[in-house]
CSV table of C-alpha atoms in Angstrom, one decimal:
chain,number,residue,atom,x,y,z
A,1,UNK,CA,29.2,4.2,-13.3
A,2,UNK,CA,25.8,4.0,-12.0
A,3,UNK,CA,26.5,1.6,-9.0
A,4,UNK,CA,29.3,0.9,-7.3
A,5,UNK,CA,28.9,-3.3,-8.5
A,6,UNK,CA,29.2,-2.3,-12.3
A,7,UNK,CA,32.5,-3.3,-13.1
A,8,UNK,CA,32.2,-3.0,-17.1
A,9,UNK,CA,30.6,-0.8,-19.7
A,10,UNK,CA,28.7,-3.9,-20.9
A,11,UNK,CA,27.3,-3.9,-17.5
A,12,UNK,CA,26.1,-0.4,-17.3
A,13,UNK,CA,24.7,-0.8,-20.3
A,14,UNK,CA,22.7,-3.3,-19.3
A,15,UNK,CA,21.6,-2.3,-16.1
A,16,UNK,CA,17.9,-0.7,-15.6
A,17,UNK,CA,17.8,2.9,-14.0
A,18,UNK,CA,18.2,3.6,-10.5
A,19,UNK,CA,14.1,4.2,-10.6
A,20,UNK,CA,13.3,0.9,-11.9
A,21,UNK,CA,15.4,-0.8,-8.9
A,22,UNK,CA,12.0,-1.2,-6.3
A,23,UNK,CA,9.8,-2.5,-9.1
A,24,UNK,CA,12.3,-4.9,-10.5
A,25,UNK,CA,13.2,-5.9,-6.8
A,26,UNK,CA,9.2,-6.4,-6.8
A,27,UNK,CA,8.9,-8.4,-9.6
A,28,UNK,CA,11.3,-10.9,-7.6
A,29,UNK,CA,8.6,-11.6,-5.1
A,30,UNK,CA,5.5,-13.2,-7.5
A,31,UNK,CA,5.2,-16.6,-7.1
A,32,UNK,CA,6.5,-18.8,-10.1
A,33,UNK,CA,3.8,-19.4,-12.6
A,34,UNK,CA,1.6,-16.6,-11.7
A,35,UNK,CA,1.0,-12.8,-13.0
A,36,UNK,CA,0.7,-9.5,-11.6
A,37,UNK,CA,-0.4,-6.5,-13.6
A,38,UNK,CA,1.4,-3.4,-13.9
A,39,UNK,CA,-1.0,-1.7,-11.4
A,40,UNK,CA,-0.4,-4.6,-9.3
A,41,UNK,CA,3.1,-4.4,-9.5
A,42,UNK,CA,3.4,-0.3,-8.5
A,43,UNK,CA,1.4,-1.2,-5.6
A,44,UNK,CA,3.1,-3.8,-4.5
A,45,UNK,CA,6.4,-2.1,-4.5
A,46,UNK,CA,5.0,1.1,-2.7
A,47,UNK,CA,3.8,3.5,-5.4
A,48,UNK,CA,0.0,3.3,-6.1
A,49,UNK,CA,-0.8,4.3,-8.8
A,50,UNK,CA,2.6,3.9,-11.2
A,51,UNK,CA,1.7,1.6,-13.6
A,52,UNK,CA,3.4,3.5,-16.4
A,53,UNK,CA,6.5,3.8,-14.4
A,54,UNK,CA,6.2,0.1,-13.7
A,55,UNK,CA,5.7,-0.6,-17.4
A,56,UNK,CA,9.1,1.3,-17.9
A,57,UNK,CA,10.8,-0.8,-15.7
A,58,UNK,CA,9.7,-3.9,-17.7
A,59,UNK,CA,10.9,-2.8,-20.6
A,60,UNK,CA,14.0,-2.1,-19.6
A,61,UNK,CA,14.8,-5.5,-18.5
A,62,UNK,CA,16.1,-7.5,-21.7
A,63,UNK,CA,15.0,-10.9,-22.7
A,64,UNK,CA,17.4,-13.1,-20.9
A,65,UNK,CA,17.3,-10.8,-18.0
A,66,UNK,CA,18.0,-12.6,-14.7
A,67,UNK,CA,14.6,-10.7,-13.5
A,68,UNK,CA,11.3,-12.4,-14.2
A,69,UNK,CA,9.8,-9.6,-15.8
A,70,UNK,CA,7.6,-11.8,-17.5
A,71,UNK,CA,5.0,-12.3,-14.9
A,72,UNK,CA,3.9,-8.9,-15.8
A,73,UNK,CA,1.2,-8.3,-17.9
A,74,UNK,CA,-1.3,-5.7,-18.5
A,75,UNK,CA,-4.7,-4.6,-16.7
A,76,UNK,CA,-6.1,-6.2,-18.9
A,77,UNK,CA,-4.3,-9.5,-19.2
A,78,UNK,CA,-2.6,-8.9,-22.4
A,79,UNK,CA,1.7,-9.5,-22.8
A,80,UNK,CA,3.9,-6.9,-23.5
A,81,UNK,CA,4.3,-5.4,-26.7
A,82,UNK,CA,6.4,-6.5,-29.6
A,83,UNK,CA,5.6,-9.6,-31.4
A,84,UNK,CA,9.0,-11.2,-30.8
A,85,UNK,CA,8.9,-10.0,-26.9
A,86,UNK,CA,5.5,-10.9,-26.2
A,87,UNK,CA,5.8,-14.8,-28.0
A,88,UNK,CA,9.2,-14.6,-25.6
A,89,UNK,CA,6.7,-13.7,-22.3
A,90,UNK,CA,4.3,-16.3,-23.4
A,91,UNK,CA,6.6,-19.6,-24.3
A,92,UNK,CA,8.5,-18.7,-20.6
A,93,UNK,CA,4.7,-18.5,-18.5
A,94,UNK,CA,4.2,-21.8,-20.9
A,95,UNK,CA,6.7,-23.7,-19.2
A,96,UNK,CA,6.3,-22.2,-15.8
A,97,UNK,CA,2.4,-23.2,-15.7
A,98,UNK,CA,1.3,-19.9,-16.0
A,99,UNK,CA,-0.7,-20.1,-18.9
A,100,UNK,CA,-2.4,-23.2,-20.5
A,101,UNK,CA,0.2,-24.9,-23.5
A,102,UNK,CA,-0.2,-24.7,-26.9
A,103,UNK,CA,-3.8,-26.1,-27.9
A,104,UNK,CA,-4.5,-27.1,-24.6
A,105,UNK,CA,-7.7,-26.4,-23.2
A,106,UNK,CA,-8.4,-24.3,-20.1
A,107,UNK,CA,-10.2,-26.9,-17.8
A,108,UNK,CA,-7.3,-29.6,-19.2
A,109,UNK,CA,-4.8,-27.4,-17.9
A,110,UNK,CA,-6.2,-26.8,-14.6
A,111,UNK,CA,-6.6,-30.7,-14.5
A,112,UNK,CA,-2.6,-31.3,-15.0
A,113,UNK,CA,-1.8,-28.7,-12.5
A,114,UNK,CA,-4.0,-29.7,-9.9
A,115,UNK,CA,-6.2,-26.6,-9.8
A,116,UNK,CA,-9.3,-25.8,-8.4
A,117,UNK,CA,-9.8,-22.0,-9.1
A,118,UNK,CA,-8.9,-19.6,-12.4
A,119,UNK,CA,-9.5,-16.3,-12.5
A,120,UNK,CA,-10.0,-14.1,-16.1
A,121,UNK,CA,-8.3,-10.7,-16.3
A,122,UNK,CA,-11.8,-10.7,-18.8
A,123,UNK,CA,-11.1,-7.1,-21.0
A,124,UNK,CA,-11.3,-4.7,-17.9
A,125,UNK,CA,-9.4,-4.9,-14.5
A,126,UNK,CA,-12.2,-4.1,-12.5
A,127,UNK,CA,-14.4,-6.5,-14.2
A,128,UNK,CA,-12.0,-9.8,-13.3
A,129,UNK,CA,-13.8,-13.2,-12.4
A,130,UNK,CA,-13.4,-16.6,-11.1
A,131,UNK,CA,-14.7,-20.2,-11.2
A,132,UNK,CA,-14.1,-23.4,-10.4
A,133,UNK,CA,-11.9,-25.2,-12.8
A,134,UNK,CA,-14.7,-28.0,-13.3
A,135,UNK,CA,-16.6,-25.0,-14.7
A,136,UNK,CA,-17.7,-25.2,-18.5
A,137,UNK,CA,-17.4,-21.9,-19.1
A,138,UNK,CA,-14.0,-21.4,-18.3
A,139,UNK,CA,-12.8,-23.0,-21.6
A,140,UNK,CA,-14.4,-20.2,-23.5
A,141,UNK,CA,-11.9,-18.0,-21.6
A,142,UNK,CA,-8.8,-16.8,-23.7
A,143,UNK,CA,-6.2,-19.0,-22.9
A,144,UNK,CA,-3.9,-16.2,-22.7
A,145,UNK,CA,-6.1,-13.8,-20.2
A,146,UNK,CA,-6.3,-16.9,-17.8
A,147,UNK,CA,-4.4,-17.6,-14.3
A,148,UNK,CA,-4.8,-20.1,-11.9
A,149,UNK,CA,-5.8,-19.3,-8.0
A,150,UNK,CA,-4.7,-20.5,-4.8
A,151,UNK,CA,-8.1,-20.1,-3.1
A,152,UNK,CA,-11.4,-17.9,-3.3
A,153,UNK,CA,-9.0,-15.8,-0.6
A,154,UNK,CA,-6.5,-15.3,-2.2
A,155,UNK,CA,-9.1,-14.2,-5.7
A,156,UNK,CA,-10.8,-11.9,-3.3
A,157,UNK,CA,-7.3,-10.2,-1.9
A,158,UNK,CA,-6.4,-9.8,-5.7
A,159,UNK,CA,-9.8,-8.0,-6.8
A,160,UNK,CA,-11.4,-11.2,-8.3
A,161,UNK,CA,-15.4,-12.0,-8.0
A,162,UNK,CA,-16.8,-14.6,-8.4
A,163,UNK,CA,-18.2,-15.1,-12.2
A,164,UNK,CA,-22.2,-15.4,-10.7
A,165,UNK,CA,-21.3,-12.4,-8.3
A,166,UNK,CA,-22.8,-9.0,-9.2
A,167,UNK,CA,-20.3,-6.2,-9.8
A,168,UNK,CA,-18.6,-4.9,-7.0
A,169,UNK,CA,-21.0,-1.6,-5.9
A,170,UNK,CA,-19.5,1.7,-6.4
A,171,UNK,CA,-17.4,3.0,-2.7
A,172,UNK,CA,-19.3,5.5,-0.7
A,173,UNK,CA,-19.1,9.1,0.2
A,174,UNK,CA,-17.4,9.9,2.8
A,175,UNK,CA,-20.6,11.3,5.2
A,176,UNK,CA,-20.9,12.2,9.1
A,177,UNK,CA,-23.2,9.8,10.5
A,178,UNK,CA,-23.6,11.3,14.3
A,179,UNK,CA,-26.8,13.6,15.3
A,180,UNK,CA,-26.8,15.8,17.8
A,181,UNK,CA,-23.8,17.0,17.6
A,182,UNK,CA,-24.5,19.5,20.2
A,183,UNK,CA,-24.4,16.5,22.9
A,184,UNK,CA,-21.3,14.6,21.6
A,185,UNK,CA,-18.3,15.0,24.2
A,186,UNK,CA,-15.2,16.7,23.6
A,187,UNK,CA,-11.8,16.2,25.0
A,188,UNK,CA,-10.5,18.6,27.1
A,189,UNK,CA,-7.0,18.0,26.4
A,190,UNK,CA,-4.7,19.1,23.3
A,191,UNK,CA,-3.8,16.6,20.8
A,192,UNK,CA,-0.2,17.0,22.4
A,193,UNK,CA,-1.3,16.2,26.1
A,194,UNK,CA,-3.1,13.2,24.6
A,195,UNK,CA,-0.3,11.6,23.0
A,196,UNK,CA,1.6,12.3,25.9
A,197,UNK,CA,-0.8,10.6,28.1
A,198,UNK,CA,-0.6,7.3,26.1
A,199,UNK,CA,1.6,4.2,27.5
A,200,UNK,CA,4.3,4.7,25.1
A,201,UNK,CA,6.5,2.2,26.4
A,202,UNK,CA,4.5,-0.8,25.3
A,203,UNK,CA,3.8,1.3,22.4
A,204,UNK,CA,6.9,1.0,21.2
A,205,UNK,CA,7.7,-2.5,22.4
A,206,UNK,CA,5.0,-3.3,20.2
A,207,UNK,CA,5.9,-1.5,17.2
A,208,UNK,CA,9.2,-2.8,16.8
A,209,UNK,CA,8.2,-5.9,17.3
A,210,UNK,CA,5.4,-6.7,15.4
A,211,UNK,CA,5.4,-3.0,13.3
A,212,UNK,CA,2.2,-1.6,14.7
A,213,UNK,CA,1.1,-0.3,17.5
A,214,UNK,CA,-2.9,0.4,18.9
A,215,UNK,CA,-4.2,2.8,21.0
A,216,UNK,CA,-7.7,2.7,21.0
A,217,UNK,CA,-10.6,5.7,21.0
A,218,UNK,CA,-7.8,8.3,20.8
A,219,UNK,CA,-10.3,10.6,18.5
A,220,UNK,CA,-13.6,11.2,19.8
A,221,UNK,CA,-16.8,10.9,18.3
A,222,UNK,CA,-16.9,15.0,17.9
A,223,UNK,CA,-13.5,14.9,16.3
A,224,UNK,CA,-14.6,11.7,14.0
A,225,UNK,CA,-17.4,14.2,12.8
A,226,UNK,CA,-15.4,16.9,12.3
A,227,UNK,CA,-13.3,15.3,9.4
A,228,UNK,CA,-16.2,13.4,7.9
A,229,UNK,CA,-18.5,16.3,7.5
A,230,UNK,CA,-15.6,18.2,6.1
A,231,UNK,CA,-14.2,16.1,3.6
A,232,UNK,CA,-18.1,15.4,2.6
A,233,UNK,CA,-18.4,19.4,2.2
A,234,UNK,CA,-15.1,19.1,-0.1
A,235,UNK,CA,-16.8,16.5,-2.4
A,236,UNK,CA,-20.2,17.4,-2.7
A,237,UNK,CA,-20.5,21.1,-1.2
A,238,UNK,CA,-23.1,20.4,0.7
A,239,UNK,CA,-22.6,22.1,3.9
A,240,UNK,CA,-22.2,19.2,6.8
A,241,UNK,CA,-21.8,19.3,10.1
A,242,UNK,CA,-19.2,21.8,10.8
A,243,UNK,CA,-19.7,25.0,8.3
A,244,UNK,CA,-16.5,26.6,9.8
A,245,UNK,CA,-14.1,23.6,9.4
A,246,UNK,CA,-13.6,23.5,5.5
A,247,UNK,CA,-10.4,21.6,4.3
A,248,UNK,CA,-8.5,22.9,1.2
A,249,UNK,CA,-10.1,20.3,-0.6
A,250,UNK,CA,-9.4,17.3,-2.9
A,251,UNK,CA,-5.9,16.9,-4.6
A,252,UNK,CA,-6.8,13.7,-6.3
A,253,UNK,CA,-9.0,10.7,-6.2
A,254,UNK,CA,-7.7,7.1,-6.5
A,255,UNK,CA,-10.2,4.2,-7.5
A,256,UNK,CA,-8.2,1.2,-6.4
A,257,UNK,CA,-9.6,-1.1,-8.9
A,258,UNK,CA,-8.2,0.8,-11.4
A,259,UNK,CA,-4.5,-0.4,-10.5
A,260,UNK,CA,-5.2,-3.9,-9.2
A,261,UNK,CA,-4.8,-2.6,-5.3
A,262,UNK,CA,-8.6,-3.7,-4.2
A,263,UNK,CA,-11.8,-2.1,-4.4
A,264,UNK,CA,-12.5,1.3,-2.5
A,265,UNK,CA,-11.3,4.9,-3.0
A,266,UNK,CA,-8.7,7.5,-2.3
A,267,UNK,CA,-9.8,10.9,-1.7
A,268,UNK,CA,-6.4,12.9,-1.2
A,269,UNK,CA,-6.8,15.8,0.8
A,270,UNK,CA,-5.3,19.4,0.4
A,271,UNK,CA,-3.9,21.6,3.5
A,272,UNK,CA,-5.0,22.9,5.1
A,273,UNK,CA,-6.8,19.5,7.1
A,274,UNK,CA,-9.2,19.6,9.6
A,275,UNK,CA,-8.0,21.2,12.7
A,276,UNK,CA,-7.5,17.9,14.8
A,277,UNK,CA,-6.3,16.0,11.7
A,278,UNK,CA,-3.1,19.1,11.4
A,279,UNK,CA,-2.4,19.0,15.2
A,280,UNK,CA,-2.5,15.2,15.5
A,281,UNK,CA,0.0,14.7,12.2
A,282,UNK,CA,2.6,18.0,13.4
A,283,UNK,CA,2.5,16.3,17.2
A,284,UNK,CA,2.9,12.4,16.2
A,285,UNK,CA,5.8,13.1,13.8
A,286,UNK,CA,7.5,15.0,16.7
A,287,UNK,CA,6.4,12.2,18.8
A,288,UNK,CA,7.7,9.4,16.7
A,289,UNK,CA,11.0,11.1,15.7
A,290,UNK,CA,13.5,9.1,17.6
A,291,UNK,CA,11.5,6.3,16.7
A,292,UNK,CA,12.2,6.5,12.6
A,293,UNK,CA,15.8,7.5,13.6
A,294,UNK,CA,16.3,4.6,15.2
A,295,UNK,CA,15.0,2.6,12.3
A,296,UNK,CA,16.9,4.6,9.9
A,297,UNK,CA,20.2,4.7,12.0
A,298,UNK,CA,20.3,0.6,12.3
A,299,UNK,CA,18.8,-0.1,8.9
A,300,UNK,CA,22.5,-0.4,6.6
A,301,UNK,CA,22.7,2.2,3.7
A,302,UNK,CA,19.3,4.4,5.1
A,303,UNK,CA,21.1,6.1,7.3
A,304,UNK,CA,23.5,8.2,5.7
A,305,UNK,CA,23.7,11.5,3.3
A,306,UNK,CA,25.8,13.3,1.3
A,307,UNK,CA,26.6,17.1,2.2
A,308,UNK,CA,28.4,19.2,0.1
A,309,UNK,CA,30.8,22.1,1.5
A,310,UNK,CA,31.5,25.3,0.2
A,311,UNK,CA,34.8,25.2,-1.5
A,312,UNK,CA,35.2,21.4,0.3
A,313,UNK,CA,34.9,18.3,-1.0
A,314,UNK,CA,31.5,16.5,-0.2
A,315,UNK,CA,31.7,14.1,2.7
A,316,UNK,CA,28.8,11.4,4.3
A,317,UNK,CA,27.1,12.2,7.4
A,318,UNK,CA,24.7,10.4,9.3
A,319,UNK,CA,20.9,11.2,8.3
A,320,UNK,CA,18.5,12.6,11.0
A,321,UNK,CA,15.1,13.5,10.5
A,322,UNK,CA,14.5,17.5,10.7
A,323,UNK,CA,12.8,18.6,14.1
A,324,UNK,CA,9.8,19.7,12.6
A,325,UNK,CA,7.4,18.1,10.2
A,326,UNK,CA,7.4,21.6,8.2
A,327,UNK,CA,10.7,21.2,7.8
A,328,UNK,CA,10.9,17.8,7.0
A,329,UNK,CA,8.2,18.4,3.6
A,330,UNK,CA,11.0,21.7,2.7
A,331,UNK,CA,13.1,18.6,1.8
A,332,UNK,CA,10.1,16.5,-0.2
A,333,UNK,CA,9.5,19.3,-2.2
A,334,UNK,CA,13.6,20.1,-3.0
A,335,UNK,CA,13.2,16.6,-3.9
A,336,UNK,CA,10.1,16.9,-6.3
A,337,UNK,CA,7.4,15.6,-3.6
A,338,UNK,CA,4.9,18.0,-3.6
A,339,UNK,CA,1.3,16.9,-3.5
A,340,UNK,CA,-0.1,15.3,-0.1
A,341,UNK,CA,-0.2,12.3,1.1
A,342,UNK,CA,-3.7,12.3,4.0
A,343,UNK,CA,-6.1,10.2,2.8
A,344,UNK,CA,-10.0,8.9,3.2
A,345,UNK,CA,-9.9,5.8,2.7
A,346,UNK,CA,-14.0,4.7,1.8
A,347,UNK,CA,-15.0,1.4,1.1
A,348,UNK,CA,-18.6,-0.5,0.9
A,349,UNK,CA,-19.6,-4.2,0.8
A,350,UNK,CA,-17.0,-6.1,-1.0
A,351,UNK,CA,-14.0,-3.5,-0.7
A,352,UNK,CA,-10.6,-4.7,-0.1
A,353,UNK,CA,-6.8,-3.4,-0.1
A,354,UNK,CA,-3.8,-5.9,-1.1
A,355,UNK,CA,-0.8,-6.3,0.7
A,356,UNK,CA,1.4,-2.8,-0.4
A,357,UNK,CA,3.0,0.1,0.8
A,358,UNK,CA,3.2,4.1,0.9
A,359,UNK,CA,6.2,5.4,-0.1
A,360,UNK,CA,5.7,7.6,-3.0
A,361,UNK,CA,9.2,8.9,-3.9
A,362,UNK,CA,12.8,9.1,-2.5
A,363,UNK,CA,12.0,10.8,0.5
A,364,UNK,CA,10.1,9.1,3.2
A,365,UNK,CA,9.2,8.6,6.6
A,366,UNK,CA,9.9,5.0,8.3
A,367,UNK,CA,6.6,5.1,10.5
A,368,UNK,CA,2.7,6.2,9.5
A,369,UNK,CA,-0.5,6.0,11.3
A,370,UNK,CA,-4.3,5.4,10.5
A,371,UNK,CA,-7.3,6.5,12.4
A,372,UNK,CA,-10.5,4.5,12.0
A,373,UNK,CA,-13.7,6.7,11.3
A,374,UNK,CA,-16.2,3.6,11.5
A,375,UNK,CA,-17.4,1.7,14.4
A,376,UNK,CA,-16.8,-2.0,13.7
A,377,UNK,CA,-19.7,-3.9,14.5
A,378,UNK,CA,-22.5,-1.1,13.8
A,379,UNK,CA,-21.2,0.5,10.7
A,380,UNK,CA,-19.4,-2.5,9.2
A,381,UNK,CA,-18.6,-6.0,9.8
A,382,UNK,CA,-15.0,-7.5,8.4
A,383,UNK,CA,-12.6,-5.3,7.4
A,384,UNK,CA,-9.6,-5.3,9.6
A,385,UNK,CA,-6.5,-4.0,8.9
A,386,UNK,CA,-3.7,-6.3,8.4
A,387,UNK,CA,0.3,-6.2,8.2
A,388,UNK,CA,2.7,-8.6,6.2
A,389,UNK,CA,5.9,-9.7,7.0
A,390,UNK,CA,7.7,-10.5,4.7
A,391,UNK,CA,9.3,-14.3,4.9
A,392,UNK,CA,13.3,-13.9,6.2
A,393,UNK,CA,14.4,-17.3,5.1
A,394,UNK,CA,13.5,-19.5,1.7
A,395,UNK,CA,11.0,-21.4,3.8
A,396,UNK,CA,9.8,-18.9,5.9
A,397,UNK,CA,6.1,-18.3,6.2
A,398,UNK,CA,4.5,-15.1,5.2
A,399,UNK,CA,3.5,-13.7,9.0
A,400,UNK,CA,-0.1,-11.9,9.2
A,401,UNK,CA,-1.1,-9.8,11.8
A,402,UNK,CA,-4.7,-8.9,12.0
A,403,UNK,CA,-5.5,-5.6,13.6
A,404,UNK,CA,-9.2,-5.1,14.5
A,405,UNK,CA,-10.2,-1.7,14.8
A,406,UNK,CA,-12.9,0.8,16.0
A,407,UNK,CA,-14.6,4.0,15.6
A,408,UNK,CA,-11.7,6.6,16.8
A,409,UNK,CA,-8.4,4.2,17.1
A,410,UNK,CA,-5.2,5.4,16.2
A,411,UNK,CA,-2.6,2.9,14.7
A,412,UNK,CA,0.8,3.4,14.5
A,413,UNK,CA,3.1,1.3,12.0
A,414,UNK,CA,5.8,0.7,9.8
A,415,UNK,CA,5.9,2.3,6.6
A,416,UNK,CA,8.1,-1.0,5.0
A,417,UNK,CA,9.9,-2.7,7.4
A,418,UNK,CA,10.0,-3.8,11.1
A,419,UNK,CA,13.6,-4.4,13.3
A,420,UNK,CA,14.3,-7.9,14.2
A,421,UNK,CA,16.5,-9.3,16.1
A,422,UNK,CA,19.2,-12.1,14.1
A,423,UNK,CA,21.4,-13.4,16.7
A,424,UNK,CA,24.0,-10.6,17.8
A,425,UNK,CA,22.3,-8.6,14.7
A,426,UNK,CA,19.8,-6.3,13.6
A,427,UNK,CA,17.6,-6.8,10.7
A,428,UNK,CA,15.3,-5.9,8.2
A,429,UNK,CA,11.6,-7.5,8.5
A,430,UNK,CA,10.2,-6.0,5.7
A,431,UNK,CA,6.0,-5.1,6.0
A,432,UNK,CA,3.2,-4.7,3.5
A,433,UNK,CA,-0.1,-3.5,4.9
A,434,UNK,CA,-3.7,-3.6,4.1
A,435,UNK,CA,-7.3,-4.3,4.9
A,436,UNK,CA,-9.0,-7.6,5.2
A,437,UNK,CA,-13.0,-7.7,2.6
A,438,UNK,CA,-15.6,-5.8,4.2
A,439,UNK,CA,-18.5,-8.7,4.3
A,440,UNK,CA,-21.1,-5.5,5.2
A,441,UNK,CA,-21.4,-2.0,5.5
A,442,UNK,CA,-19.7,1.1,4.5
A,443,UNK,CA,-15.7,1.4,6.2
A,444,UNK,CA,-13.8,5.2,6.7
A,445,UNK,CA,-10.6,5.6,7.6
A,446,UNK,CA,-7.5,8.3,7.5
A,447,UNK,CA,-4.4,7.8,6.3
A,448,UNK,CA,-1.8,9.8,7.6
A,449,UNK,CA,1.9,9.4,6.3
A,450,UNK,CA,4.3,12.2,6.9
A,451,UNK,CA,5.9,12.6,3.6
A,452,UNK,CA,4.6,14.2,0.8
A,453,UNK,CA,3.9,12.0,-2.3
A,454,UNK,CA,5.3,12.9,-6.4
């Protein structure tokens, strides 16, 4: 049997494969009466770019599944494949008010629901638009591609632009903005010594109670320029400010708008990384290892692994993260996770990143980090990092922490959940992170996940 709670052959046949569980669990968080694309579902589930896997998970659900699979549509708003299945999906969406009823105009539908904003998938995911419900143009939108939106902030967070606004500009290429690098101050401390000098008591309290900790001005301008110019060379082939600090190149490029993740670009960096980044990643992994083990130990079901002993039966033992990052990479590779997961994040004006997780596979580290490579108020406005907590009860509101970061700041945060005390017990509080809209300028940051990706 696939799981201990499946008690019959019929249940076993109807149950979705284990690889689909993360997507199906996330579907339940989509508000009733709204839809999300397969790309958005994958991003929400912590697997950005896995839109096809999300599609397979939805396709595995029978028509009468308790999972509300009908809330998921294609990237351009179309219903699922198959006439019978699509008809059932449309019927369910119309009953919930997620689509206009048969013969009902879009404006009449909006008036019936009492909503003021409407969005349209408009054929391509990066061309999503929204307008006010009284706008006469909304009646020309296909009834199967429209969706009501709570407010303009919600529209922007989902990548919709106003119908009269110009298209979102292409995200900028990373580039070094500093001149006269020889005059920039250098840190005389090693990365390990710099980490040791931080107030870890305060950082850990913030990490466990809020889900994040913030160390200001951790990297110097010299190190920030080293990172940006190294990636600039890897992308363009133009010699940057640091001619001898070339990284292993770019493994892949991800345009967020293609997957419903927002507006911006990810550049995944191959090893070897720029010197300060490699040193920070390995030192920070070792510094956070005890905290990572504590998070896994308290989380039920996450703290055990199965070990096969030669000549003996299998046994279940407590799991502990390896002492070194390279040993942890070996575990990832054994699970089929071989791709790099250090990312340069690039955003221009209008850039945004919706709430998501960066898990990338079955083996993942419960903590990750981000280093800001742009100066707030000079290089860009807006674009604050945020961390959203999942509601802990039926009527609990979504709690959000906004964290303004500037040049050289180090942010450490929980990848999937933090711990909270519920009377005498410790419980998991689910977390998603993202970035608010860039009002002006360009924002670059470096994301460091300690696990490899599939």
